[in-house]
């Protein structure tokens, strides 16, 4: 397992406009070949601020003239997950909820940073008119060109350079597969968790399951219980505990491939934004042209090269709670309503009317989270 630590005494030089421009320009020279989006794997810099707000600057490449607009996102379904835990007789205390909140915010940040969706998921390809796949392939080629050009956005921490280039390329084109989603989420969590009082020296990890071509982010939050917190923005659903996760539940099959401190992750997120914006400032027209050329090279949805979306939840857990949620017994329905009201109050709802209204929303969210494919990421 690689451990990445920025080191408290080493400043992180910001990437130069010149180097970012060269990186973007070099991406235009690579030959075009038919591809499918399969998975194989702001402003001028200010002084370093570890917990710099992650969404303060947007670095998304505008769509080409013939493209559709970005896919609209959905609100967090974390309240629905909290209800499912209650119905499974494993309610979370306030420490557990507090641990999940910044992780869930990081999941949302990753999805907002990649508004054209997942490049290898069929529904995103359909909804975006293949824009998701074209942008993902373009992002990966930009990353490879940046590597070939020797671009080092974090020269003081060499091991982090590849992770930053993956996240930066995804942000430039606004789409990605699980790798782009996981890295952006991990960087966002580095800032958000510190803003919630977590120690800068705590770790965030990238993890994968043996035999699965998938990566996610996770963290050990001792105040939230013994199970790691999983951030998997590529899958449908909120941040959850590993014991409820489709991919992370069986810990004997999980490998943490990379680890870095929250301080390092937050700094990487800041540099990712700066590098992406510099690339856009220097080479937007070239990147737009490359994206337009790329779209004709992307596999059609009917070609069978895309994957179906899936829920972040473990199937067995989802089935158990679905039985309770959808039971026609009035006593069970009352139990669900009472537990949903408890979730609403635990998240700050006050007053009978507000609690009742939010409880209804929580129940609907829970049904979606527990469904076979989970809560859709994008508004249909």
mmCIF file of C-alpha atoms in Angstrom:
data_model
loop_
_atom_site.group_PDB
_atom_site.id
_atom_site.type_symbol
_atom_site.label_atom_id
_atom_site.label_comp_id
_atom_site.label_asym_id
_atom_site.label_seq_id
_atom_site.Cartn_x
_atom_site.Cartn_y
_atom_site.Cartn_z
ATOM 1 C CA UNK A 1 0.000 0.000 0.000
ATOM 2 C CA UNK A 2 1.405 3.370 -0.985
ATOM 3 C CA UNK A 3 1.180 6.082 1.658
ATOM 4 C CA UNK A 4 1.199 9.647 0.339
ATOM 5 C CA UNK A 5 1.886 12.474 2.781
ATOM 6 C CA UNK A 6 2.455 15.995 1.580
ATOM 7 C CA UNK A 7 4.557 16.847 4.608
ATOM 8 C CA UNK A 8 3.634 19.861 6.718
ATOM 9 C CA UNK A 9 6.740 21.883 5.891
ATOM 10 C CA UNK A 10 6.775 21.495 2.113
ATOM 11 C CA UNK A 11 4.788 24.101 0.151
ATOM 12 C CA UNK A 12 2.965 22.896 -2.936
ATOM 13 C CA UNK A 13 3.955 24.961 -5.975
ATOM 14 C CA UNK A 14 1.025 25.767 -8.227
ATOM 15 C CA UNK A 15 1.220 24.539 -11.833
ATOM 16 C CA UNK A 16 2.304 27.175 -14.303
ATOM 17 C CA UNK A 17 0.003 28.454 -17.021
ATOM 18 C CA UNK A 18 2.672 27.583 -19.563
ATOM 19 C CA UNK A 19 2.949 23.936 -18.527
ATOM 20 C CA UNK A 20 -0.815 23.475 -18.403
ATOM 21 C CA UNK A 21 -1.155 24.988 -21.850
ATOM 22 C CA UNK A 22 1.517 22.694 -23.254
ATOM 23 C CA UNK A 23 -0.245 19.711 -21.731
ATOM 24 C CA UNK A 24 -3.548 20.625 -23.336
ATOM 25 C CA UNK A 25 -1.911 21.382 -26.673
ATOM 26 C CA UNK A 26 -0.015 18.086 -26.698
ATOM 27 C CA UNK A 27 -3.288 16.214 -26.346
ATOM 28 C CA UNK A 28 -4.268 17.287 -29.839
ATOM 29 C CA UNK A 29 -1.416 15.497 -31.529
ATOM 30 C CA UNK A 30 -2.372 11.951 -30.593
ATOM 31 C CA UNK A 31 -3.820 9.891 -33.474
ATOM 32 C CA UNK A 32 -7.504 9.025 -33.405
ATOM 33 C CA UNK A 33 -8.592 5.374 -33.321
ATOM 34 C CA UNK A 34 -12.014 3.850 -32.707
ATOM 35 C CA UNK A 35 -12.535 3.426 -28.993
ATOM 36 C CA UNK A 36 -15.166 2.635 -26.420
ATOM 37 C CA UNK A 37 -15.359 4.193 -22.966
ATOM 38 C CA UNK A 38 -14.413 0.969 -21.197
ATOM 39 C CA UNK A 39 -12.831 0.899 -17.761
ATOM 40 C CA UNK A 40 -9.175 -0.017 -17.493
ATOM 41 C CA UNK A 41 -8.391 1.153 -14.436
ATOM 42 C CA UNK A 42 -9.448 28.291 -10.494
ATOM 43 C CA UNK A 43 -8.253 31.400 -11.226
ATOM 44 C CA UNK A 44 -4.661 32.217 -10.467
ATOM 45 C CA UNK A 45 -3.355 30.221 -7.512
ATOM 46 C CA UNK A 46 -3.768 31.836 -4.117
ATOM 47 C CA UNK A 47 -1.839 30.987 -0.977
ATOM 48 C CA UNK A 48 -2.143 27.397 0.156
ATOM 49 C CA UNK A 49 -5.270 26.774 2.211
ATOM 50 C CA UNK A 50 -5.781 23.161 3.146
ATOM 51 C CA UNK A 51 -9.548 23.175 3.455
ATOM 52 C CA UNK A 52 -10.248 25.418 0.475
ATOM 53 C CA UNK A 53 -13.942 25.030 -0.508
ATOM 54 C CA UNK A 54 -13.949 22.377 -3.196
ATOM 55 C CA UNK A 55 -16.771 23.748 -5.351
ATOM 56 C CA UNK A 56 -15.723 27.391 -5.233
ATOM 57 C CA UNK A 57 -14.562 27.326 -8.847
ATOM 58 C CA UNK A 58 -16.124 25.480 -11.760
ATOM 59 C CA UNK A 59 -13.713 23.925 -14.251
ATOM 60 C CA UNK A 60 -15.973 22.267 -16.770
ATOM 61 C CA UNK A 61 -15.413 22.329 -20.490
ATOM 62 C CA UNK A 62 -18.475 23.915 -22.172
ATOM 63 C CA UNK A 63 -20.346 21.539 -24.467
ATOM 64 C CA UNK A 64 -19.717 21.726 -28.196
ATOM 65 C CA UNK A 65 -22.437 23.356 -30.272
ATOM 66 C CA UNK A 66 -24.140 20.093 -31.245
ATOM 67 C CA UNK A 67 -24.037 18.565 -27.769
ATOM 68 C CA UNK A 68 -26.704 18.370 -25.132
ATOM 69 C CA UNK A 69 -26.454 20.197 -21.844
ATOM 70 C CA UNK A 70 -24.965 18.508 -18.755
ATOM 71 C CA UNK A 71 -27.177 16.000 -16.977
ATOM 72 C CA UNK A 72 -29.014 17.493 -14.021
ATOM 73 C CA UNK A 73 -28.188 15.951 -10.662
ATOM 74 C CA UNK A 74 -30.373 14.553 -7.903
ATOM 75 C CA UNK A 75 -30.363 15.531 -4.202
ATOM 76 C CA UNK A 76 -28.505 13.375 -1.705
ATOM 77 C CA UNK A 77 -30.221 10.159 -0.694
ATOM 78 C CA UNK A 78 -28.348 9.904 2.621
ATOM 79 C CA UNK A 79 -31.567 10.344 4.677
ATOM 80 C CA UNK A 80 -33.022 7.332 2.874
ATOM 81 C CA UNK A 81 -29.988 5.245 3.833
ATOM 82 C CA UNK A 82 -30.311 6.327 7.461
ATOM 83 C CA UNK A 83 -33.914 5.100 7.431
ATOM 84 C CA UNK A 84 -32.868 1.761 5.950
ATOM 85 C CA UNK A 85 -30.392 1.294 8.802
ATOM 86 C CA UNK A 86 -33.149 1.977 11.329
ATOM 87 C CA UNK A 87 -35.504 -0.488 9.656
ATOM 88 C CA UNK A 88 -32.710 -3.075 9.733
ATOM 89 C CA UNK A 89 -32.438 -2.525 13.501
ATOM 90 C CA UNK A 90 -28.988 -0.991 13.158
ATOM 91 C CA UNK A 91 -29.676 2.717 13.717
ATOM 92 C CA UNK A 92 -26.792 5.156 13.606
ATOM 93 C CA UNK A 93 -26.016 7.454 16.499
ATOM 94 C CA UNK A 94 -25.154 11.115 15.985
ATOM 95 C CA UNK A 95 -21.432 10.374 15.704
ATOM 96 C CA UNK A 96 -22.144 7.940 12.899
ATOM 97 C CA UNK A 97 -24.311 10.461 11.081
ATOM 98 C CA UNK A 98 -21.703 13.198 11.528
ATOM 99 C CA UNK A 99 -19.084 10.883 10.061
ATOM 100 C CA UNK A 100 -21.206 10.209 6.992
ATOM 101 C CA UNK A 101 -22.119 13.824 6.221
ATOM 102 C CA UNK A 102 -18.759 15.068 4.815
ATOM 103 C CA UNK A 103 -18.307 11.767 2.989
ATOM 104 C CA UNK A 104 -21.713 12.141 1.369
ATOM 105 C CA UNK A 105 -20.937 15.750 0.475
ATOM 106 C CA UNK A 106 -17.753 14.508 -1.215
ATOM 107 C CA UNK A 107 -19.795 12.006 -3.242
ATOM 108 C CA UNK A 108 -21.997 14.873 -4.395
ATOM 109 C CA UNK A 109 -18.957 17.003 -5.238
ATOM 110 C CA UNK A 110 -17.557 14.301 -7.493
ATOM 111 C CA UNK A 111 -20.829 13.931 -9.379
ATOM 112 C CA UNK A 112 -21.161 17.702 -9.798
ATOM 113 C CA UNK A 113 -17.579 17.950 -11.030
ATOM 114 C CA UNK A 114 -18.397 15.367 -13.729
ATOM 115 C CA UNK A 115 -21.818 16.629 -14.882
ATOM 116 C CA UNK A 116 -21.844 14.695 -18.149
ATOM 117 C CA UNK A 117 -21.851 11.459 -16.201
ATOM 118 C CA UNK A 118 -20.134 8.096 -16.318
ATOM 119 C CA UNK A 119 -18.451 7.168 -19.564
ATOM 120 C CA UNK A 120 -19.080 3.439 -19.307
ATOM 121 C CA UNK A 121 -22.721 3.401 -18.087
ATOM 122 C CA UNK A 122 -25.509 2.862 -20.605
ATOM 123 C CA UNK A 123 -28.121 5.198 -19.121
ATOM 124 C CA UNK A 124 -25.656 8.099 -18.972
ATOM 125 C CA UNK A 125 -24.685 7.486 -22.594
ATOM 126 C CA UNK A 126 -28.346 7.514 -23.590
ATOM 127 C CA UNK A 127 -29.222 10.618 -21.609
ATOM 128 C CA UNK A 128 -26.191 12.566 -22.832
ATOM 129 C CA UNK A 129 -26.384 11.450 -26.476
ATOM 130 C CA UNK A 130 -22.993 9.680 -26.083
ATOM 131 C CA UNK A 131 -21.457 12.842 -24.622
ATOM 132 C CA UNK A 132 -20.448 10.978 -21.448
ATOM 133 C CA UNK A 133 -18.406 8.421 -23.357
ATOM 134 C CA UNK A 134 -16.786 10.930 -25.708
ATOM 135 C CA UNK A 135 -15.727 13.151 -22.832
ATOM 136 C CA UNK A 136 -14.397 10.241 -20.785
ATOM 137 C CA UNK A 137 -12.232 8.976 -23.636
ATOM 138 C CA UNK A 138 -11.024 12.524 -24.323
ATOM 139 C CA UNK A 139 -10.182 12.931 -20.634
ATOM 140 C CA UNK A 140 -8.136 9.745 -20.577
ATOM 141 C CA UNK A 141 -6.203 10.785 -23.647
ATOM 142 C CA UNK A 142 -5.529 14.172 -22.110
ATOM 143 C CA UNK A 143 -4.184 12.446 -19.005
ATOM 144 C CA UNK A 144 -1.931 10.184 -21.074
ATOM 145 C CA UNK A 145 -0.631 13.161 -23.037
ATOM 146 C CA UNK A 146 0.072 15.023 -19.805
ATOM 147 C CA UNK A 147 2.036 12.033 -18.520
ATOM 148 C CA UNK A 148 3.978 11.758 -21.771
ATOM 149 C CA UNK A 149 4.794 15.463 -21.604
ATOM 150 C CA UNK A 150 6.228 14.972 -18.114
ATOM 151 C CA UNK A 151 3.714 17.272 -16.449
ATOM 152 C CA UNK A 152 4.079 17.188 -12.649
ATOM 153 C CA UNK A 153 1.342 19.218 -10.959
ATOM 154 C CA UNK A 154 2.598 18.231 -7.471
ATOM 155 C CA UNK A 155 6.400 18.119 -7.858
ATOM 156 C CA UNK A 156 6.938 18.051 -4.093
ATOM 157 C CA UNK A 157 4.918 14.822 -3.864
ATOM 158 C CA UNK A 158 5.726 12.757 -6.924
ATOM 159 C CA UNK A 159 3.402 9.857 -6.091
ATOM 160 C CA UNK A 160 0.378 12.180 -6.214
ATOM 161 C CA UNK A 161 0.991 13.450 -9.742
ATOM 162 C CA UNK A 162 -0.876 10.642 -11.503
ATOM 163 C CA UNK A 163 -3.913 10.979 -9.227
ATOM 164 C CA UNK A 164 -4.085 14.728 -9.863
ATOM 165 C CA UNK A 165 -3.808 14.226 -13.634
ATOM 166 C CA UNK A 166 -6.653 11.691 -13.570
ATOM 167 C CA UNK A 167 -8.902 14.065 -11.616
ATOM 168 C CA UNK A 168 -7.857 17.120 -13.629
ATOM 169 C CA UNK A 169 -8.569 15.470 -16.985
ATOM 170 C CA UNK A 170 -11.985 14.371 -15.800
ATOM 171 C CA UNK A 171 -12.808 17.876 -14.603
ATOM 172 C CA UNK A 172 -11.687 19.454 -17.867
ATOM 173 C CA UNK A 173 -14.116 17.311 -19.846
ATOM 174 C CA UNK A 174 -16.755 16.870 -17.135
ATOM 175 C CA UNK A 175 -17.055 13.076 -17.312
ATOM 176 C CA UNK A 176 -15.268 9.948 -16.175
ATOM 177 C CA UNK A 177 -15.402 6.366 -15.023
ATOM 178 C CA UNK A 178 -14.975 5.113 -11.468
ATOM 179 C CA UNK A 179 -11.317 6.207 -11.293
ATOM 180 C CA UNK A 180 -12.069 9.853 -11.961
ATOM 181 C CA UNK A 181 -15.066 9.813 -9.627
ATOM 182 C CA UNK A 182 -13.143 8.180 -6.764
ATOM 183 C CA UNK A 183 -10.174 10.534 -6.929
ATOM 184 C CA UNK A 184 -12.272 13.682 -7.068
ATOM 185 C CA UNK A 185 -14.338 12.408 -4.131
ATOM 186 C CA UNK A 186 -11.217 11.630 -2.101
ATOM 187 C CA UNK A 187 -9.788 15.103 -2.751
ATOM 188 C CA UNK A 188 -13.105 16.724 -1.838
ATOM 189 C CA UNK A 189 -13.326 14.682 1.351
ATOM 190 C CA UNK A 190 -9.883 15.885 2.368
ATOM 191 C CA UNK A 191 -11.178 19.448 2.511
ATOM 192 C CA UNK A 192 -14.706 18.768 3.732
ATOM 193 C CA UNK A 193 -13.692 16.456 6.577
ATOM 194 C CA UNK A 194 -11.222 19.010 7.899
ATOM 195 C CA UNK A 195 -13.913 21.677 7.784
ATOM 196 C CA UNK A 196 -15.987 19.343 9.989
ATOM 197 C CA UNK A 197 -13.108 19.058 12.471
ATOM 198 C CA UNK A 198 -11.279 15.925 11.328
ATOM 199 C CA UNK A 199 -7.506 15.837 11.847
ATOM 200 C CA UNK A 200 -5.403 16.759 8.801
ATOM 201 C CA UNK A 201 -3.181 13.726 9.438
ATOM 202 C CA UNK A 202 -6.021 11.206 9.094
ATOM 203 C CA UNK A 203 -6.069 9.099 5.946
ATOM 204 C CA UNK A 204 -8.313 8.693 2.936
ATOM 205 C CA UNK A 205 -7.835 5.553 0.839
ATOM 206 C CA UNK A 206 -8.499 4.387 -2.704
ATOM 207 C CA UNK A 207 -9.727 0.796 -2.621
ATOM 208 C CA UNK A 208 -10.628 -2.012 -5.006
ATOM 209 C CA UNK A 209 -12.140 -5.476 -4.733
ATOM 210 C CA UNK A 210 -10.296 -8.530 -6.025
ATOM 211 C CA UNK A 211 -11.721 -9.632 -9.353
ATOM 212 C CA UNK A 212 -13.695 -6.416 -9.889
ATOM 213 C CA UNK A 213 -12.671 -3.632 -12.259
ATOM 214 C CA UNK A 214 -13.781 -0.917 -9.881
ATOM 215 C CA UNK A 215 -12.264 1.616 -7.477
ATOM 216 C CA UNK A 216 -13.792 3.759 -4.744
ATOM 217 C CA UNK A 217 -12.663 5.930 -1.822
ATOM 218 C CA UNK A 218 -12.996 5.012 1.840
ATOM 219 C CA UNK A 219 -11.916 6.228 5.237
ATOM 220 C CA UNK A 220 -11.660 4.921 8.787
ATOM 221 C CA UNK A 221 -13.614 7.260 11.052
ATOM 222 C CA UNK A 222 -13.258 5.961 14.584
ATOM 223 C CA UNK A 223 -16.033 8.180 15.916
ATOM 224 C CA UNK A 224 -18.470 6.625 13.434
ATOM 225 C CA UNK A 225 -17.940 2.994 14.412
ATOM 226 C CA UNK A 226 -15.673 0.176 13.324
ATOM 227 C CA UNK A 227 -16.852 -0.117 9.708
ATOM 228 C CA UNK A 228 -15.055 2.094 7.155
ATOM 229 C CA UNK A 229 -17.057 4.783 5.370
ATOM 230 C CA UNK A 230 -17.338 4.167 1.618
ATOM 231 C CA UNK A 231 -17.530 6.941 -0.996
ATOM 232 C CA UNK A 232 -18.469 5.435 -4.348
ATOM 233 C CA UNK A 233 -19.866 8.213 -6.570
ATOM 234 C CA UNK A 234 -19.773 5.988 -9.669
ATOM 235 C CA UNK A 235 -22.382 3.680 -8.101
ATOM 236 C CA UNK A 236 -25.896 4.877 -7.313
ATOM 237 C CA UNK A 237 -26.533 6.002 -3.762
ATOM 238 C CA UNK A 238 -25.003 8.025 -0.921
ATOM 239 C CA UNK A 239 -21.909 7.527 1.196
ATOM 240 C CA UNK A 240 -22.464 4.410 3.319
ATOM 241 C CA UNK A 241 -20.678 2.112 5.720
ATOM 242 C CA UNK A 242 -18.605 -0.697 4.211
ATOM 243 C CA UNK A 243 -20.692 -3.340 5.958
ATOM 244 C CA UNK A 244 -23.618 -2.304 3.725
ATOM 245 C CA UNK A 245 -21.614 -1.911 0.501
ATOM 246 C CA UNK A 246 -21.885 -4.005 -2.640
ATOM 247 C CA UNK A 247 -18.149 -3.899 -3.295
ATOM 248 C CA UNK A 248 -16.603 -3.192 0.121
ATOM 249 C CA UNK A 249 -18.565 -5.497 2.440
ATOM 250 C CA UNK A 250 -16.231 -8.498 2.214
ATOM 251 C CA UNK A 251 -13.098 -6.936 3.687
ATOM 252 C CA UNK A 252 -11.013 -10.021 2.918
ATOM 253 C CA UNK A 253 -11.281 -9.172 -0.795
ATOM 254 C CA UNK A 254 -10.643 -5.424 -0.481
ATOM 255 C CA UNK A 255 -7.228 -3.920 -1.184
ATOM 256 C CA UNK A 256 -6.378 -0.337 -0.370
ATOM 257 C CA UNK A 257 -4.228 0.591 -3.329
ATOM 258 C CA UNK A 258 -3.329 4.160 -2.346
ATOM 259 C CA UNK A 259 -3.534 6.195 0.840
ATOM 260 C CA UNK A 260 -2.970 9.879 1.550
ATOM 261 C CA UNK A 261 -3.645 12.265 4.398
ATOM 262 C CA UNK A 262 -6.603 14.613 4.426
ATOM 263 C CA UNK A 263 -4.162 17.510 4.085
ATOM 264 C CA UNK A 264 -2.606 15.943 0.991
ATOM 265 C CA UNK A 265 -6.011 15.162 -0.499
ATOM 266 C CA UNK A 266 -7.267 18.716 0.023
ATOM 267 C CA UNK A 267 -4.105 20.170 -1.506
ATOM 268 C CA UNK A 268 -4.414 17.799 -4.469
ATOM 269 C CA UNK A 269 -7.977 19.011 -5.000
ATOM 270 C CA UNK A 270 -6.839 22.631 -5.033
ATOM 271 C CA UNK A 271 -4.079 21.894 -7.533
ATOM 272 C CA UNK A 272 -6.454 19.809 -9.655
ATOM 273 C CA UNK A 273 -8.767 22.802 -10.031
ATOM 274 C CA UNK A 274 -5.948 25.189 -10.826
ATOM 275 C CA UNK A 275 -4.431 22.866 -13.416
ATOM 276 C CA UNK A 276 -7.802 22.247 -15.067
ATOM 277 C CA UNK A 277 -8.600 25.939 -15.286
ATOM 278 C CA UNK A 278 -5.182 26.764 -16.707
ATOM 279 C CA UNK A 279 -5.671 24.116 -19.385
ATOM 280 C CA UNK A 280 -9.061 25.587 -20.281
ATOM 281 C CA UNK A 281 -7.706 29.141 -20.386
ATOM 282 C CA UNK A 282 -4.890 28.134 -22.701
ATOM 283 C CA UNK A 283 -6.555 25.623 -24.998
ATOM 284 C CA UNK A 284 -10.349 25.631 -24.820
ATOM 285 C CA UNK A 285 -10.835 25.829 -28.586
ATOM 286 C CA UNK A 286 -8.398 22.968 -29.202
ATOM 287 C CA UNK A 287 -10.038 20.836 -26.532
ATOM 288 C CA UNK A 288 -13.466 21.589 -27.973
ATOM 289 C CA UNK A 289 -12.328 20.507 -31.416
ATOM 290 C CA UNK A 290 -10.833 17.324 -30.083
ATOM 291 C CA UNK A 291 -14.037 16.536 -28.219
ATOM 292 C CA UNK A 292 -16.100 17.078 -31.366
ATOM 293 C CA UNK A 293 -13.784 14.761 -33.297
ATOM 294 C CA UNK A 294 -13.887 12.200 -30.500
ATOM 295 C CA UNK A 295 -17.643 11.849 -30.461
ATOM 296 C CA UNK A 296 -17.737 10.022 -33.793
ATOM 297 C CA UNK A 297 -15.290 7.465 -32.398
ATOM 298 C CA UNK A 298 -17.407 6.430 -29.398
ATOM 299 C CA UNK A 299 -19.269 3.132 -29.448
ATOM 300 C CA UNK A 300 -23.076 3.347 -29.772
ATOM 301 C CA UNK A 301 -25.187 2.284 -26.817
ATOM 302 C CA UNK A 302 -26.585 -0.638 -28.796
ATOM 303 C CA UNK A 303 -23.080 -2.025 -29.266
ATOM 304 C CA UNK A 304 -23.070 -3.716 -25.875
ATOM 305 C CA UNK A 305 -19.874 -2.021 -24.703
ATOM 306 C CA UNK A 306 -21.499 -0.228 -21.775
ATOM 307 C CA UNK A 307 -22.312 -1.436 -18.276
ATOM 308 C CA UNK A 308 -25.595 -1.158 -16.427
ATOM 309 C CA UNK A 309 -25.714 1.119 -13.418
ATOM 310 C CA UNK A 310 -25.876 -0.499 -9.999
ATOM 311 C CA UNK A 311 -26.706 0.392 -6.429
ATOM 312 C CA UNK A 312 -23.968 1.077 -3.919
ATOM 313 C CA UNK A 313 -25.839 -1.189 -1.478
ATOM 314 C CA UNK A 314 -25.202 -4.863 -0.879
ATOM 315 C CA UNK A 315 -28.053 -6.869 -2.421
ATOM 316 C CA UNK A 316 -28.858 -8.844 0.733
ATOM 317 C CA UNK A 317 -29.224 -5.685 2.807
ATOM 318 C CA UNK A 318 -31.374 -4.044 0.125
ATOM 319 C CA UNK A 319 -33.691 -7.062 -0.022
ATOM 320 C CA UNK A 320 -34.149 -7.168 3.748
ATOM 321 C CA UNK A 321 -35.155 -3.548 4.073
ATOM 322 C CA UNK A 322 -37.258 -3.584 0.898
ATOM 323 C CA UNK A 323 -39.448 -6.252 2.465
ATOM 324 C CA UNK A 324 -40.129 -3.953 5.411
ATOM 325 C CA UNK A 325 -40.619 -0.831 3.295
ATOM 326 C CA UNK A 326 -43.094 -2.449 0.928
ATOM 327 C CA UNK A 327 -45.027 -4.514 3.460
ATOM 328 C CA UNK A 328 -48.775 -3.835 3.264
ATOM 329 C CA UNK A 329 -49.368 -4.382 6.976
ATOM 330 C CA UNK A 330 -50.608 -1.063 8.483
ATOM 331 C CA UNK A 331 -48.521 -1.691 11.585
ATOM 332 C CA UNK A 332 -45.372 -1.986 9.468
ATOM 333 C CA UNK A 333 -46.307 1.182 7.586
ATOM 334 C CA UNK A 334 -46.693 3.029 10.881
ATOM 335 C CA UNK A 335 -43.304 1.751 12.007
ATOM 336 C CA UNK A 336 -41.728 3.082 8.813
ATOM 337 C CA UNK A 337 -43.348 6.495 9.335
ATOM 338 C CA UNK A 338 -42.141 6.684 12.932
ATOM 339 C CA UNK A 339 -38.585 5.753 11.981
ATOM 340 C CA UNK A 340 -38.620 8.253 9.093
ATOM 341 C CA UNK A 341 -39.677 10.989 11.500
ATOM 342 C CA UNK A 342 -36.745 9.996 13.697
ATOM 343 C CA UNK A 343 -34.376 10.405 10.748
ATOM 344 C CA UNK A 344 -35.819 13.817 9.938
ATOM 345 C CA UNK A 345 -35.336 15.000 13.526
ATOM 346 C CA UNK A 346 -31.794 13.592 13.668
ATOM 347 C CA UNK A 347 -30.980 15.778 10.658
ATOM 348 C CA UNK A 348 -32.377 18.912 12.275
ATOM 349 C CA UNK A 349 -36.080 19.010 11.394
ATOM 350 C CA UNK A 350 -38.180 20.802 14.012
ATOM 351 C CA UNK A 351 -41.918 21.172 14.439
ATOM 352 C CA UNK A 352 -44.655 18.668 13.698
ATOM 353 C CA UNK A 353 -45.380 19.928 10.174
ATOM 354 C CA UNK A 354 -41.733 20.063 9.082
ATOM 355 C CA UNK A 355 -40.973 16.640 10.543
ATOM 356 C CA UNK A 356 -44.007 15.074 8.854
ATOM 357 C CA UNK A 357 -43.175 16.606 5.463
ATOM 358 C CA UNK A 358 -39.532 15.570 5.608
ATOM 359 C CA UNK A 359 -40.460 12.090 6.829
ATOM 360 C CA UNK A 360 -42.473 11.488 3.664
ATOM 361 C CA UNK A 361 -39.482 12.500 1.562
ATOM 362 C CA UNK A 362 -37.214 10.217 3.597
ATOM 363 C CA UNK A 363 -39.491 7.232 2.936
ATOM 364 C CA UNK A 364 -39.496 7.892 -0.807
ATOM 365 C CA UNK A 365 -35.708 8.222 -0.800
ATOM 366 C CA UNK A 366 -35.380 4.975 1.126
ATOM 367 C CA UNK A 367 -37.460 3.116 -1.453
ATOM 368 C CA UNK A 368 -35.201 4.385 -4.230
ATOM 369 C CA UNK A 369 -31.995 3.606 -2.343
ATOM 370 C CA UNK A 370 -33.206 0.058 -1.676
ATOM 371 C CA UNK A 371 -34.287 -0.539 -5.276
ATOM 372 C CA UNK A 372 -32.306 -2.880 -7.513
ATOM 373 C CA UNK A 373 -30.284 -0.128 -9.192
ATOM 374 C CA UNK A 374 -30.401 2.368 -6.354
ATOM 375 C CA UNK A 375 -31.229 6.063 -6.488
ATOM 376 C CA UNK A 376 -30.678 7.412 -10.031
ATOM 377 C CA UNK A 377 -27.791 9.880 -10.158
ATOM 378 C CA UNK A 378 -29.379 12.107 -12.772
ATOM 379 C CA UNK A 379 -32.812 13.623 -13.157
ATOM 380 C CA UNK A 380 -34.726 11.909 -15.939
#
